[in-house]
XYZ file of C-alpha atoms in Angstrom:
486
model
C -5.713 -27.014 -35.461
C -7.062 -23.758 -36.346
C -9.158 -21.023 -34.588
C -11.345 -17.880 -35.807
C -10.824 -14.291 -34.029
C -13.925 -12.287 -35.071
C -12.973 -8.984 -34.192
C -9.532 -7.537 -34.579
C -9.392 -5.277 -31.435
C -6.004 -5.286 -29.592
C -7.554 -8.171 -27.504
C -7.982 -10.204 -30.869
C -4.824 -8.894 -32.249
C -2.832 -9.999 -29.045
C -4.505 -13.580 -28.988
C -3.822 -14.030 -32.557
C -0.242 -13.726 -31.805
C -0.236 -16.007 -28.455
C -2.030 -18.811 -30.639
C 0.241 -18.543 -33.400
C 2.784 -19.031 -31.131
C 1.229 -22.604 -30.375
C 1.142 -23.761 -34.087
C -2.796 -22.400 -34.562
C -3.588 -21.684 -38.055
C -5.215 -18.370 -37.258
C -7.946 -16.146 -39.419
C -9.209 -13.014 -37.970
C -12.319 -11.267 -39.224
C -12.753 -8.003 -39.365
C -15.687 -5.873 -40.174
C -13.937 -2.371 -40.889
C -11.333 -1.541 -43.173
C -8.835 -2.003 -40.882
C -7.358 -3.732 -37.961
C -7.336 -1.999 -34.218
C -10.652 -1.219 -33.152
C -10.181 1.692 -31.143
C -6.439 1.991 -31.666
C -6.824 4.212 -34.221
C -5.922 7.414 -35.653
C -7.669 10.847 -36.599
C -5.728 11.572 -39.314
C -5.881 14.224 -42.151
C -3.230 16.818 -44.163
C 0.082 15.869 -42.400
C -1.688 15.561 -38.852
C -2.526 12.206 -36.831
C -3.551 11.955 -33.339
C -4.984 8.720 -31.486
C -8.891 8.621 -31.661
C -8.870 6.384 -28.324
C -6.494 5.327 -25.622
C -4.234 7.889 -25.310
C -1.784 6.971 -21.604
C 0.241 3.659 -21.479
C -0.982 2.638 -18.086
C 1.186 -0.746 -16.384
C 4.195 -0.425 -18.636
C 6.017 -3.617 -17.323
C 3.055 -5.473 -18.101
C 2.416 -4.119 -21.713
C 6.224 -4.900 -22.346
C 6.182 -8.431 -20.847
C 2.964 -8.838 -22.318
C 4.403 -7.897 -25.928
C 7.661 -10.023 -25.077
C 5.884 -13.102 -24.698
C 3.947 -12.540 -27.982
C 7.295 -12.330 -30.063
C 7.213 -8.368 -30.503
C 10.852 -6.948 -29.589
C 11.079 -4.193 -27.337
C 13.161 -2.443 -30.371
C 9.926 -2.067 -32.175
C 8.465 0.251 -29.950
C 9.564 2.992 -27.842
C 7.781 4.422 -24.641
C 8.382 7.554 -23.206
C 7.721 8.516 -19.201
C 5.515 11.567 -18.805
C 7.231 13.766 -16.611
C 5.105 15.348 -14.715
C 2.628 12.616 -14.873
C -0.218 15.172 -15.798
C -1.797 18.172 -14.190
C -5.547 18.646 -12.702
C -6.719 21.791 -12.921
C -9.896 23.073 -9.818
C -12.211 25.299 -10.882
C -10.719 27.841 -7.756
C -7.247 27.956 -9.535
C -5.564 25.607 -8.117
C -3.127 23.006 -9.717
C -1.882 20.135 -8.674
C 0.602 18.268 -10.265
C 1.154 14.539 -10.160
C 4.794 13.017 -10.649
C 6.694 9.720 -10.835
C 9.298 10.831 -7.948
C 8.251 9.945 -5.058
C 9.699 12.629 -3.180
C 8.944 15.166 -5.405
C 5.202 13.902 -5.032
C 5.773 14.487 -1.572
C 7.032 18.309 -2.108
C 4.093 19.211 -4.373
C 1.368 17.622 -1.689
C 2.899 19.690 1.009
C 3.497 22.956 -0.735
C -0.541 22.808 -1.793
C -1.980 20.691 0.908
C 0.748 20.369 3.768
C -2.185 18.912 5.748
C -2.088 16.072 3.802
C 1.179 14.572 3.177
C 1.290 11.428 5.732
C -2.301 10.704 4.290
C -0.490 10.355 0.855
C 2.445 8.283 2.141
C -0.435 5.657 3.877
C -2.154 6.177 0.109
C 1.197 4.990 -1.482
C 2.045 2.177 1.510
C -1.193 0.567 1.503
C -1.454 0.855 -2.163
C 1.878 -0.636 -2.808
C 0.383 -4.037 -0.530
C -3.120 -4.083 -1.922
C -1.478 -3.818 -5.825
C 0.775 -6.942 -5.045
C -2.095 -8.721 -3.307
C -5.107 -7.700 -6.282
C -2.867 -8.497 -8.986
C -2.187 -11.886 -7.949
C -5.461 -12.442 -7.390
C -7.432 -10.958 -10.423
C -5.450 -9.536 -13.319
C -3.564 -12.794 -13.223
C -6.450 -14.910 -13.029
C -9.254 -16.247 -14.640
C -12.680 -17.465 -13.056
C -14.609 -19.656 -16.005
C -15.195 -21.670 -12.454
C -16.484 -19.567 -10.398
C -16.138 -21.450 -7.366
C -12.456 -20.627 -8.314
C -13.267 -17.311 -7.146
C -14.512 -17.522 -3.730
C -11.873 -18.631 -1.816
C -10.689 -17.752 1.240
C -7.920 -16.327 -0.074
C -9.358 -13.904 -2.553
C -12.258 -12.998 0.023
C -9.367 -11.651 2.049
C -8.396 -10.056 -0.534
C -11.486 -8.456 -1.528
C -12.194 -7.245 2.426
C -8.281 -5.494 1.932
C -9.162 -3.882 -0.971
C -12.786 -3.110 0.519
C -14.372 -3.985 -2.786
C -17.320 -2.694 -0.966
C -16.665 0.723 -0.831
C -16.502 2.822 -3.778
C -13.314 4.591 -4.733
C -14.381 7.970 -3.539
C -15.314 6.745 -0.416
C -11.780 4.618 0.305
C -10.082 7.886 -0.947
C -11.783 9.602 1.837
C -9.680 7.558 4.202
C -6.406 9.385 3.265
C -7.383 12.877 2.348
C -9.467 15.936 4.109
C -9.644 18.095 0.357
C -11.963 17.120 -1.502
C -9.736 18.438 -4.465
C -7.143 15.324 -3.213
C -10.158 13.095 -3.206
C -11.306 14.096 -6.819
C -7.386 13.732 -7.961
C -7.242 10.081 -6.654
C -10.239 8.550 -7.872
C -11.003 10.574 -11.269
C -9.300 7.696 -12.876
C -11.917 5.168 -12.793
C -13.313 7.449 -15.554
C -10.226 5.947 -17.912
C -12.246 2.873 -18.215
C -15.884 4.876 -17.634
C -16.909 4.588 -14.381
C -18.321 6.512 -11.999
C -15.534 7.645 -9.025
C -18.557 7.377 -6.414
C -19.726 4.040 -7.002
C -16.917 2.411 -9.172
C -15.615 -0.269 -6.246
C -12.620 0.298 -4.570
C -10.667 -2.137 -5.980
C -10.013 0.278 -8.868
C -8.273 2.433 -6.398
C -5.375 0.307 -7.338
C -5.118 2.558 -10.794
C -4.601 6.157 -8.909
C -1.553 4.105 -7.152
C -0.354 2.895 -10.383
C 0.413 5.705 -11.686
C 2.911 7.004 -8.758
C 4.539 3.793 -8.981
C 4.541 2.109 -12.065
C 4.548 5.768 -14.382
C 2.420 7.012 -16.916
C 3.796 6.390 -20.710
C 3.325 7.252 -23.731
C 3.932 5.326 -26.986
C 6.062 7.055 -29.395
C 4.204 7.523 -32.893
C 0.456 7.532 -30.449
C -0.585 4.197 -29.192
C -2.359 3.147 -32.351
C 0.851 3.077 -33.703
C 1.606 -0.088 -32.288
C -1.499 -1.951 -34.471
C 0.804 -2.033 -37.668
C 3.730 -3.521 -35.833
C 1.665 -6.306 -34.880
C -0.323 -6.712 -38.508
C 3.352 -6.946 -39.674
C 4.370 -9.760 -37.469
C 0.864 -11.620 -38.023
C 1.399 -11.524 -41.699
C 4.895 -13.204 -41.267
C 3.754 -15.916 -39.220
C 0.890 -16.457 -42.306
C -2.508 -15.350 -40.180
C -5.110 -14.984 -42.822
C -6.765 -11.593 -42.072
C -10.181 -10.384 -43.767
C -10.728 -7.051 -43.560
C -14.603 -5.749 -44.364
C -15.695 -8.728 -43.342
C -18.204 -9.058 -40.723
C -19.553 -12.576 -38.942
C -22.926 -12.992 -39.189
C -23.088 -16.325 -36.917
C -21.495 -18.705 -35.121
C -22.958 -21.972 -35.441
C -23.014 -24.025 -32.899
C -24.875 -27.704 -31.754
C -25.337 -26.661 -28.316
C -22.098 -28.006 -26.865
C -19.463 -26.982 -29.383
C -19.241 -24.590 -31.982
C -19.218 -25.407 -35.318
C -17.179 -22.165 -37.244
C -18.634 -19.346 -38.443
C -20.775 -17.695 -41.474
C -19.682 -14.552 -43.203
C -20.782 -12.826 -46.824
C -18.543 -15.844 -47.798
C -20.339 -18.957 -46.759
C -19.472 -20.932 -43.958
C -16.096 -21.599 -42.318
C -15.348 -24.421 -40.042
C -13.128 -23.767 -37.389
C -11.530 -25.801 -34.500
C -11.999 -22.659 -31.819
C -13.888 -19.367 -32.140
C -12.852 -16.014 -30.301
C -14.984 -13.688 -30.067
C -13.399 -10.051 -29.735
C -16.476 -7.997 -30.765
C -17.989 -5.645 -27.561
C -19.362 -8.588 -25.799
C -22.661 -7.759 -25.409
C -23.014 -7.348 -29.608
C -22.266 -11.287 -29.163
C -26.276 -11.849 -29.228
C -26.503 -10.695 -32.330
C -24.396 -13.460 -33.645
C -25.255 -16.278 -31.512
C -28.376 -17.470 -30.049
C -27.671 -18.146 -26.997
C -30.190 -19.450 -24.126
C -28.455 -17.560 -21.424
C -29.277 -13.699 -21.603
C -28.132 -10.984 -19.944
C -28.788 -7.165 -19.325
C -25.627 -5.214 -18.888
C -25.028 -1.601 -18.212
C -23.022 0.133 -20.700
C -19.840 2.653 -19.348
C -20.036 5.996 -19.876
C -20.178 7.575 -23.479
C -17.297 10.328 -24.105
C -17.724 13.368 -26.263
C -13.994 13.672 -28.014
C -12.488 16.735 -30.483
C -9.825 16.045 -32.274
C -7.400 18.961 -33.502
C -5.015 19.771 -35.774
C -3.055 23.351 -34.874
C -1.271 25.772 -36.388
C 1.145 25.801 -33.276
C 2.461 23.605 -30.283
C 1.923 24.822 -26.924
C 5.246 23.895 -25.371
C 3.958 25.517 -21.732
C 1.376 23.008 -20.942
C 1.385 19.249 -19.896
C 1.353 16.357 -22.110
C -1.968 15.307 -20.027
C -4.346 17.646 -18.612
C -7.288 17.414 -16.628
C -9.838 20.357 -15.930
C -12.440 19.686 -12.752
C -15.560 22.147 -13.057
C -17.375 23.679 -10.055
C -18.821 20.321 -9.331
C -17.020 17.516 -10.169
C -19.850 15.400 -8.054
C -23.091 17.171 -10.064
C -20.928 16.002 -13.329
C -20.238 12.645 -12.408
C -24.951 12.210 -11.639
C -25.179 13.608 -14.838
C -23.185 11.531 -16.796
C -24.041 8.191 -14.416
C -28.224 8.737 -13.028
C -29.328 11.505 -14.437
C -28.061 10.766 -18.204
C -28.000 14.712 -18.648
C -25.382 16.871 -20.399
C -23.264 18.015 -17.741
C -23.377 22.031 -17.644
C -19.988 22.385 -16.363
C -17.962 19.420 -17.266
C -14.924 18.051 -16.273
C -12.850 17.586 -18.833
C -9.428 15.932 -20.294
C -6.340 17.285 -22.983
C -3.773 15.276 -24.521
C -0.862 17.486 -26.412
C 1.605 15.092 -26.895
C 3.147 17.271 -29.811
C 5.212 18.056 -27.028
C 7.212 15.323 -26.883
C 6.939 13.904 -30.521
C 7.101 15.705 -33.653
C 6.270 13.379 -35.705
C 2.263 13.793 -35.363
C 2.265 16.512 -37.568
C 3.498 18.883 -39.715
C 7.084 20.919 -38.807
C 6.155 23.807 -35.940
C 2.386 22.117 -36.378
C 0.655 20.354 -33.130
C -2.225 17.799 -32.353
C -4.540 18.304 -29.637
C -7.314 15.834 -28.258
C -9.975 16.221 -25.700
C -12.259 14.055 -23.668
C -15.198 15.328 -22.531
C -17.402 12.785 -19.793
C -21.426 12.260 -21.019
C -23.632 9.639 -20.542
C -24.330 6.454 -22.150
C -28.026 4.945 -23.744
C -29.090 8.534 -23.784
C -31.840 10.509 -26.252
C -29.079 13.562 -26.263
C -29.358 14.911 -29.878
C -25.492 14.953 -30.316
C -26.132 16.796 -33.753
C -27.871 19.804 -31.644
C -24.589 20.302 -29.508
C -22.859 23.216 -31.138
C -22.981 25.648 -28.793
C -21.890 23.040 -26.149
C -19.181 22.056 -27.855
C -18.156 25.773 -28.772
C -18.167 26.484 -24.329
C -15.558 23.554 -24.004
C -13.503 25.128 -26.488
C -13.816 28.396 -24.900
C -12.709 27.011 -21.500
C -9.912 24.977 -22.922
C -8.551 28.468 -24.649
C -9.337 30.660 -20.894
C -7.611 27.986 -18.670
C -4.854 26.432 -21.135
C -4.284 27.206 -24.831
C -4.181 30.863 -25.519
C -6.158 31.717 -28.608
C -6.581 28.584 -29.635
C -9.460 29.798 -31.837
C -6.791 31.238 -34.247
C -4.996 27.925 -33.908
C -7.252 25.772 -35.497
C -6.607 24.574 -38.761
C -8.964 21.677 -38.068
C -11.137 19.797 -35.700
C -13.350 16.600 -35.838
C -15.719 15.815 -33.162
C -16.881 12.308 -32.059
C -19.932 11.688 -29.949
C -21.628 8.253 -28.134
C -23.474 7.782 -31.564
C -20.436 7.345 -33.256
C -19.404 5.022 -30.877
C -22.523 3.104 -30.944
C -22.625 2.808 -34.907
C -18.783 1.769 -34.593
C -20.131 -1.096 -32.412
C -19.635 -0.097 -28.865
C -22.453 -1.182 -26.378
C -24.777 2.078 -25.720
C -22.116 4.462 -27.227
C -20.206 3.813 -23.870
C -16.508 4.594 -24.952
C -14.999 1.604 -22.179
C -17.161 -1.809 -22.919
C -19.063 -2.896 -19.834
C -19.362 -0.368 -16.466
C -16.804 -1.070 -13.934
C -19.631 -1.783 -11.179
C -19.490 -4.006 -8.928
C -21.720 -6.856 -10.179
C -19.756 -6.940 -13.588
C -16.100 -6.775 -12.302
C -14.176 -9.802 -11.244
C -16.126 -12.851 -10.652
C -19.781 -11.397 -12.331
C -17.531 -10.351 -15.122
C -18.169 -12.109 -18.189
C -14.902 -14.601 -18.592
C -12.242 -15.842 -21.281
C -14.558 -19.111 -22.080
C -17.809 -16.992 -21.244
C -20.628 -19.601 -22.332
C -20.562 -24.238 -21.452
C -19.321 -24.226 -24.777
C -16.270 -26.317 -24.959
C -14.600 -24.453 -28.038
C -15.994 -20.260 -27.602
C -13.853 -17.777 -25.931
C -13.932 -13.908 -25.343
C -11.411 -11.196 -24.872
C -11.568 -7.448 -24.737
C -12.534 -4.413 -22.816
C -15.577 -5.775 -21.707
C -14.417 -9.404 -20.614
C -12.353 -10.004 -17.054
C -9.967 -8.488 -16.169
C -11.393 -5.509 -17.934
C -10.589 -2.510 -19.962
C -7.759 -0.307 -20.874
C -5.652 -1.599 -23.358
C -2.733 -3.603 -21.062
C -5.402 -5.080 -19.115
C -6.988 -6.250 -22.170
C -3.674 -7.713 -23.514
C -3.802 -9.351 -20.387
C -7.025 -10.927 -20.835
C -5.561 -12.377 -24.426
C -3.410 -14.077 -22.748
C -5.458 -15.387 -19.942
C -7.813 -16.694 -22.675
C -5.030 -18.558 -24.196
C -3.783 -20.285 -20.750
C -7.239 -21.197 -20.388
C -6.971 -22.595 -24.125
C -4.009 -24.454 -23.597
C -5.804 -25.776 -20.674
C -8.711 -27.160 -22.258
C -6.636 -28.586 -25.131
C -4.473 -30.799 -22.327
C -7.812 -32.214 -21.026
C -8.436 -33.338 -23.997
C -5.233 -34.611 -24.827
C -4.491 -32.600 -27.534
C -0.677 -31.015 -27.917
C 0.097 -27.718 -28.264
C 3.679 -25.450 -28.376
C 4.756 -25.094 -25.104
């Protein structure tokens, strides 16, 4: 039995090592020069710093996750951020975030002593609706969609008010609208829009008080050579520069798949491209319109010194974090006061760059499927910079020794739908259920994982959605009587 991963992504990566597992002969194609999609790394003169997820989100998950692929926890080591980051108001104010929970509690009351039983009820009813959405989506599937809508899981959707956006459920704990900006920012992590993201996402802001935020020791696209490694000793064939140009298919099966090659018959076909790019592979009767998530405008830095004063993570809220968020999301504008988000972790690992030498990375919100002449953004660019030195890094002009800037139309020309940075928005009519799903077409032999396929993006939850694609693999080989590893 064999099966065809086009796309090595972590999602393909991860589902190359769960089928392996199960005696598949695996090949994965891949059209760059290298495996990871956006695990990656700026690198250049001594220096390296991730190009793209940057905070190990869920760490039980990612472990267990890695466990039951065969990759030992001694081949990896992650590291708690303590404090979890900092968020910065544009009145002075900062607020801290930490994984105690009674320190939590001290740093809510010394800044917003108004607040603190609105936090514990944040953390109580989080703690229930995390148990109660993780049962009944990240560890599920819905290829049936009558799966979906049961009783059960409309409960569940009513509890976690997947009607209401984020903003809006945050508004049910705290007065300040600072608070309300610092617990629902992080649907922006997987580019969505705090005031109309649904409030099922809510369940992220929680994580992070309970489960931790990590980081992966070496930068998180360090952990795409430990798993080429153990791929190559389990004998996957991998093709690098290698694209897919079809997937044939006879209308209830597919077939394999044509590359510069020729064509290559194949058992099963996973496709881990963005999954809207799938059209251009496959014609496919069913179409449909997506809407991309937001783009990100990201500078990449190698310094002269490390700033051992600041937080790993930092975010930066401008005047108006709301007039940002309809500029990036309606009114596909540049925002003229931005929020914006650092990553220093030369703080906690010298080994991204050269001895007394730092790496610094910074995320910058913009929209999506927008005419925005990137090229024409100097001086924009140069008034981030100039904030990040006023309200953080201290002549970090003189710092510099060198900086790279990517922009949505490097993301687009890297193969990300619209330049969005995330896959697919995390609205409400493509999350969950109207999400597209593991076997995403009535083909009995296609599958799909990555950002953009349920459960989502963010790279655990992808991982997760390898190995829901698998279950639903082994699944469909049982009905058919076919055997496979258990």
């Amino acid at each position: 039995m064999n099966a065809a991963i086009i796309g090595g992504g972590i999602g393909g990566l991860m589902s190359a090592l769960f089928l392996s597992k199960q005696g598949v002969d695996v090949t994965i194609y891949e059209k760059e020069g290298k495996l990871g999609g956006r695990l990656a790394f700026e690198e250049r003169d001594g220096f390296r710093v991730d190009q793209g997820p940057t905070i190990v989100l869920l760490p039980e998950m990612f472990q267990q996750l890695l466990d039951e692929a065969g990759i030992g926890r001694d081949c990896y080591a992650l590291v708690l951020c303590d404090p979890l980051y900092s968020i910065q108001f544009s009145d002075g104010l900062r607020y801290t975030k930490y994984p105690d929970f009674n320190r939590q509690l001290g740093e809510v009351n010394r800044l917003f002593p108004a607040e603190v039983e609105g936090f514990k009820h944040f953390i109580e009813e989080g703690r229930e609706r995390f148990a109660q959405g993780k049962q009944a989506f990240l560890e599920k599937s819905f290829v049936n969609r009558r799966d979906f809508w049961t009783g059960s899981n409309v409960k569940t959707l009513l509890k976690l008010k997947a009607y209401q956006s984020v903003r809006k459920l945050m508004a049910n704990y705290f007065q300040d609208e600072r608070l309300k900006t610092a617990y629902s920012l992080q649907t922006l992590y997987i580019g969505g829009d705090p005031f109309h993201a649904p409030a099922m996402y809510s369940l992220v802001p929680f994580s992070e008080h309970e489960h931790g935020v990590y980081y992966l020791k070496g930068g998180y696209a360090s952990l795409v050579p430990i798993l080429e490694e153990e791929l190559k000793k389990r004998g996957v064939d991998i093709y690098l520069n290698t694209a897919v140009t079809n997937i044939h298919s006879d209308g209830k099966r597919v077939m394999g798949v044509e590359t510069k090659g020729g064509f290559h018959s194949f058992d099963t076909v996973i496709f881990n491209g963005d999954f809207p790019a799938i059209a251009q592979v496959m014609k496919q009767k069913e179409k449909r319109s997506f809407t991309p998530s937001s783009g990100c405008v990201l500078l990449y830095f190698g310094l002269d010194r490390i700033y051992n004063d600041v937080n790993v993570h930092q975010f930066f809220i401008g005047e108006n974090f709301h007039e940002h968020m309809k500029a990036v999301f309606e009114r596909n504008m540049l925002p003229n006061d931005p929020a914006f988000y650092t990553f220093h972790p030369s703080i906690i690992d010298d080994s991204l760059a050269p001895e007394g030498r730092g790496v610094l990375y910074t995320l910058v919100p913009v929209p999506s499927e927008t005419n925005i002449s990137w090229s024409e953004q100097t001086e924009w660019i140069e008034k981030i910079i100039d904030r990040m030195e006023q309200l953080s890094f201290p002549r970090l002009r003189e710092a510099i020794q060198w900086m790279e800037v990517r922009t949505p139309t490097d993301a687009e020309q890297f193969g990300l739908f619209g330049g969005g940075s995330f896959g697919i928005a995390p609205i409400l009519f493509q999350s969950g259920v109207f999400r597209p799903q593991v076997k995403p077409y009535p083909l009995e032999n296609l599958y799909a994982v990555g950002a953009s396929i349920h459960p989502g993006g963010g790279i655990p939850i992808v991982m997760q959605g390898a190995k829901l694609m698998v279950d639903q693999w082994i699944r469909d080989q049982a009905l058919k009587g076919e055997s496979v590893h258990a």
